[in-house]
Tab-separated table of C-alpha atoms in Angstrom:
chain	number	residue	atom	x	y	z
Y	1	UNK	CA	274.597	85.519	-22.232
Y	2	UNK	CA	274.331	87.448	-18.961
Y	3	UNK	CA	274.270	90.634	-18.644
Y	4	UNK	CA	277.762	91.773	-16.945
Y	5	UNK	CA	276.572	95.515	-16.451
Y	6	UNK	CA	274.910	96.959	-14.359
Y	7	UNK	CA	271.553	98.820	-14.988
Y	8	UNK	CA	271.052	102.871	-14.194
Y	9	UNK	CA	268.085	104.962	-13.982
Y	10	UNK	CA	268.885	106.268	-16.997
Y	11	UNK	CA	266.420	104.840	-19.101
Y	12	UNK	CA	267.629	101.466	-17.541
Y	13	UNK	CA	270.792	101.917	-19.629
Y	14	UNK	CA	274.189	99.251	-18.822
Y	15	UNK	CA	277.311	100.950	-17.007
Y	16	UNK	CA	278.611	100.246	-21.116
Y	17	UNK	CA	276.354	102.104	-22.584
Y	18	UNK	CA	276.232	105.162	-20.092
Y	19	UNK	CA	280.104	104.992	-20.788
Y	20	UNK	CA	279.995	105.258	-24.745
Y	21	UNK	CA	277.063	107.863	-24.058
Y	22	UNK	CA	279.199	109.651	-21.699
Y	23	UNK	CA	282.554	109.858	-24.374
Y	24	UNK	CA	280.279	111.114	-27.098
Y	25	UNK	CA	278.762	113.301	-25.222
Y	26	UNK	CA	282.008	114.730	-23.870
Y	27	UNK	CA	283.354	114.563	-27.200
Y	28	UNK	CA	281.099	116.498	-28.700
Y	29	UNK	CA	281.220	119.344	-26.202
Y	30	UNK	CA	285.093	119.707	-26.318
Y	31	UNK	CA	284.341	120.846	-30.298
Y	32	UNK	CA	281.781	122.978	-29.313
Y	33	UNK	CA	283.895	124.176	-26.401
Y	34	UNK	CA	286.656	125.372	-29.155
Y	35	UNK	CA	284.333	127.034	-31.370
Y	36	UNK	CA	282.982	128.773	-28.724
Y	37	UNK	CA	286.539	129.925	-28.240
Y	38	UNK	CA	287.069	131.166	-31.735
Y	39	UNK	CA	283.696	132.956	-31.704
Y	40	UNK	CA	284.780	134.532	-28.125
Y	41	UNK	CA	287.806	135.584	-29.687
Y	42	UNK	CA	286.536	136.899	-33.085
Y	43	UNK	CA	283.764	138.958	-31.295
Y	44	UNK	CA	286.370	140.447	-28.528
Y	45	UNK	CA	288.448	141.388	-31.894
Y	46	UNK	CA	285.548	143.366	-33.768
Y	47	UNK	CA	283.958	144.765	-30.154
Y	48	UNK	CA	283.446	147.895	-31.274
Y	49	UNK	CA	280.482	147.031	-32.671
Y	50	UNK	CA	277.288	146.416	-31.225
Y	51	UNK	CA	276.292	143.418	-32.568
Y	52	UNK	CA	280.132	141.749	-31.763
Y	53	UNK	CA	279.797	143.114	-28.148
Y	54	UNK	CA	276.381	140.787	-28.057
Y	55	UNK	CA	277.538	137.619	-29.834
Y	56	UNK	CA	280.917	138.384	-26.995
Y	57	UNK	CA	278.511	138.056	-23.907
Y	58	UNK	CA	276.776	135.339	-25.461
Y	59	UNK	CA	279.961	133.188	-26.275
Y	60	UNK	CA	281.408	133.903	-23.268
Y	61	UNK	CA	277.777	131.549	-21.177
Y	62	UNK	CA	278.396	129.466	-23.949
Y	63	UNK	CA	282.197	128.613	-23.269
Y	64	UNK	CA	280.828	127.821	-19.263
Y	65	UNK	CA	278.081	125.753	-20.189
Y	66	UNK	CA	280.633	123.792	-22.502
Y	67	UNK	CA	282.635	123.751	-19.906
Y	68	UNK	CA	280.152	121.894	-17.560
Y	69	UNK	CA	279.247	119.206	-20.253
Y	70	UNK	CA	282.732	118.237	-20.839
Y	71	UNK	CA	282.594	117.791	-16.608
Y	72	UNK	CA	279.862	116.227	-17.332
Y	73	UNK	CA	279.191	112.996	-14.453
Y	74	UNK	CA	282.279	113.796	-12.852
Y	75	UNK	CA	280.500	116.299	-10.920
Y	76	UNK	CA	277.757	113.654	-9.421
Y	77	UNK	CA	278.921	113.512	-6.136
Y	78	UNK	CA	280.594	110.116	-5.186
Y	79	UNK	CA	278.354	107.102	-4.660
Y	80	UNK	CA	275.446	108.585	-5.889
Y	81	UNK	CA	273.145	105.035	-6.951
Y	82	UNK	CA	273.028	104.565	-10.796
Y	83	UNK	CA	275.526	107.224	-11.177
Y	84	UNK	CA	278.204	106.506	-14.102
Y	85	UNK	CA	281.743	107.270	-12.866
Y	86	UNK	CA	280.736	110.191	-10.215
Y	87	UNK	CA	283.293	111.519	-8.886
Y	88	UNK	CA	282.220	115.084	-7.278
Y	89	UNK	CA	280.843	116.588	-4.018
Y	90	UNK	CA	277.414	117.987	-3.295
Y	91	UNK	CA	278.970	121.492	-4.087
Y	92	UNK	CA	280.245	120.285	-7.387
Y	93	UNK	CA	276.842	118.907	-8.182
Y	94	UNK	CA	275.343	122.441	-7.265
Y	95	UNK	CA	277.892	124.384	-9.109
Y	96	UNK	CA	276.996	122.292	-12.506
Y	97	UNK	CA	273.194	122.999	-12.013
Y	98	UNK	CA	273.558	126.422	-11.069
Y	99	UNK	CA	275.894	127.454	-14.240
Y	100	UNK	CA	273.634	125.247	-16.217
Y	101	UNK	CA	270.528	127.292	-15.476
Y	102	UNK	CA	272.518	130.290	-15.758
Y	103	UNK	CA	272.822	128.887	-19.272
Y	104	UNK	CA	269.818	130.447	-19.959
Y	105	UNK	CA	271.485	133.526	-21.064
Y	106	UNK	CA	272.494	131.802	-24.449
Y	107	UNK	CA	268.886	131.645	-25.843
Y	108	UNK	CA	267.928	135.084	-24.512
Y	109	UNK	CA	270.660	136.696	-25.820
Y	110	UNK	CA	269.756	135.138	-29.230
Y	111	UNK	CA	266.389	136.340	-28.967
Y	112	UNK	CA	267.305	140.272	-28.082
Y	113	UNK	CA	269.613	140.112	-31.059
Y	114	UNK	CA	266.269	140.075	-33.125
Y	115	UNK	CA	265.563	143.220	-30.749
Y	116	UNK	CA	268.642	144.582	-31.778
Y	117	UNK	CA	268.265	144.596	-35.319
Y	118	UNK	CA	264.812	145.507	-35.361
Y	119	UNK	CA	266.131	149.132	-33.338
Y	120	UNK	CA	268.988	149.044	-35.927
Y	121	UNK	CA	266.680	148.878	-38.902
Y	122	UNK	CA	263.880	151.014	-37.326
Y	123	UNK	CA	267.195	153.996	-37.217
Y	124	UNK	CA	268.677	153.021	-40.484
Y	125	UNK	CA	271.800	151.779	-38.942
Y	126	UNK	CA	272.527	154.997	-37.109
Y	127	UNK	CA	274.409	153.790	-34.248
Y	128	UNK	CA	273.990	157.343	-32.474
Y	129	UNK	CA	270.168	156.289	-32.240
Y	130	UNK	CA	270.386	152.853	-31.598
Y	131	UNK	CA	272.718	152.162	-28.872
Y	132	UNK	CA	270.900	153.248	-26.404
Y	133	UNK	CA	269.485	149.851	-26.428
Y	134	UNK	CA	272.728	147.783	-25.896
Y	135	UNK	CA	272.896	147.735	-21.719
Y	136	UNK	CA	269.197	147.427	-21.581
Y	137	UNK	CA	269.810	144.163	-23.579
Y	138	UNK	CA	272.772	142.926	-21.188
Y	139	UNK	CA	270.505	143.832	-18.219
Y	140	UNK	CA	267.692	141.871	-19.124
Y	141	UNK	CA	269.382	139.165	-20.786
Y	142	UNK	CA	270.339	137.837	-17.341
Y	143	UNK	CA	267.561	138.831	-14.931
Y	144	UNK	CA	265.665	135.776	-15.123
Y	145	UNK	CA	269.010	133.370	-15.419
Y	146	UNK	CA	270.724	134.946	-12.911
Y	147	UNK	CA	267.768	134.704	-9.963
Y	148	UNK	CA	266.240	131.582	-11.164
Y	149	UNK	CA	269.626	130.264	-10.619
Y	150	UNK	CA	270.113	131.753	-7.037
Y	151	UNK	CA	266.792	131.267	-6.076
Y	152	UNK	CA	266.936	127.047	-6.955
Y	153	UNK	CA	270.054	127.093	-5.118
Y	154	UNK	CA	268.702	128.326	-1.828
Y	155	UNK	CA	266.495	125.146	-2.353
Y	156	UNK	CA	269.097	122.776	-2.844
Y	157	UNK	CA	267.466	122.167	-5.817
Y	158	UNK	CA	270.727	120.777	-7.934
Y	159	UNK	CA	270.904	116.874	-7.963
Y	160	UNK	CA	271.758	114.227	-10.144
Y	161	UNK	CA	268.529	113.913	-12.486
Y	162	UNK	CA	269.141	110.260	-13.238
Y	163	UNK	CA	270.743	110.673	-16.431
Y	164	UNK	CA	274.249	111.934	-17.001
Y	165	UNK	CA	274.666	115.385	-14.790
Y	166	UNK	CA	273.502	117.586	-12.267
Y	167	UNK	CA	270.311	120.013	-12.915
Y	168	UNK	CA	267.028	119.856	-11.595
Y	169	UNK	CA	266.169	117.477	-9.320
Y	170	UNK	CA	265.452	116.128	-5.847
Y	171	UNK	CA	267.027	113.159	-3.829
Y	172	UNK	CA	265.768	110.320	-3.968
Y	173	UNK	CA	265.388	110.110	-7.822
Y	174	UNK	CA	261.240	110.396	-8.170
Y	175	UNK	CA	260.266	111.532	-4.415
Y	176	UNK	CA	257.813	114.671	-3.968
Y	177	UNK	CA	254.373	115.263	-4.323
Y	178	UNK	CA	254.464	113.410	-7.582
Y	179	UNK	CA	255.889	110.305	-6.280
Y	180	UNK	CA	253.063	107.360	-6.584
Y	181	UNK	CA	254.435	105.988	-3.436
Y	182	UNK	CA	254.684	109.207	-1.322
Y	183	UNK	CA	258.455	109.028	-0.890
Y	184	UNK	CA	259.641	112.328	0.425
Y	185	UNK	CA	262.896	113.664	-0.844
Y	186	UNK	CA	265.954	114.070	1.762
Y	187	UNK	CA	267.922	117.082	-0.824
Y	188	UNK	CA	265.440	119.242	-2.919
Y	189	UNK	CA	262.142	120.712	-2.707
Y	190	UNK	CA	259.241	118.518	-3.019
Y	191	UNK	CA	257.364	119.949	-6.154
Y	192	UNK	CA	260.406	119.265	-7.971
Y	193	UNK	CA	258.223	118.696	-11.480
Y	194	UNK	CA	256.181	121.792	-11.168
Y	195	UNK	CA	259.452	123.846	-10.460
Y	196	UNK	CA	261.337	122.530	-13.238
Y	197	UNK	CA	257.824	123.331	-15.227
Y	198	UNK	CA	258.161	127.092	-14.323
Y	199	UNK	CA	261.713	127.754	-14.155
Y	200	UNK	CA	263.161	125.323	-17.283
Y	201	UNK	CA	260.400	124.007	-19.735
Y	202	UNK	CA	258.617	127.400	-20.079
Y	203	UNK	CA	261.302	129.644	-20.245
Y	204	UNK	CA	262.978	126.994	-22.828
């Protein structure tokens, strides 16, 4: 039997398969979506807390970045090669990659909630000695999200990647100074890998 599909660069997946990929995917991130809708609720509810006013910032990146993977390929700009069912612009395309580095504020803000309750423990729970640490937390949380995601955007450095969305990458899929043929890339900068080295795989 022939095979009626077409292939992607997606791990030389069929048109089918990108499609039932796609629906789960998007399926999955419209439950996480609504939880992350409860949770935003639940924390604005108890924010006069410390720890509620954290968990509220961080629910609030999460709801965007759910947001974006229910959008999902629609915001591959139109005619993009390989692409399953694009049907964004170039600014679209951007706007996914940008919120999804700005994602990065999810994991921080996980890891200064340890900070937080070491402070908290260190003052016996004495909320007149321990909240000095709460906008020092918020601050920091989103230094490196916030210009990492600027600073890739003044490169044009949010393309498809060849899989489902838009993140980092450069156009043509596999040009740069890592390309084995020398193909230079039209949208993106050229040391695409060792940028997404320093500003996604280490910080992840």
């Amino acid at each position: 039997m022939e095979e009626e599909e077409e292939s992607s660069s997606a791990g030389d997946l069929t048109q089918f398969q990108l499609a039932i990929s796609s629906a789960a995917n998007r399926a999955a991130s419209v439950v996480s979506l609504g939880c992350a809708l409860i949770m935003t609720r639940l924390a604005y509810r108890r924010s006069d807390r410390l720890y509620h006013r954290l968990i509220l910032g961080m629910s609030l990146h999460l709801i965007s970045y759910m947001v974006w993977n229910v959008v999902e390929n629609w915001a591959v700009p139109v005619g993009t090669p390989h692409a399953y069912d694009p049907r964004g612009t170039t600014r679209t395309c951007s706007a996914q990659g940008f919120f999804f580095q700005l994602a990065f504020c999810i994991p921080f803000y996980y890891v200064f909630l340890s900070t937080y309750s070491f402070v908290a423990i260190r003052n016996r729970f004495d909320p007149k000695k321990y909240m000095w640490v709460e906008p020092y937390i918020h601050i920091l949380v989103h230094v490196f999200p916030v210009g990492s995601a600027i600073y890739l955007l003044t490169l044009e450095a949010y393309n498809y990647n060849g899989y489902a969305a838009c993140n980092l990458a450069s156009i043509p899929f596999g040009c740069g100074d890592d390309s084995p043929d020398g193909i230079p890339c039209e949208r993106g900068p050229q040391n695409m890998e060792q940028l997404a080295w320093y500003f996604n795989a280490l910080p992840g």
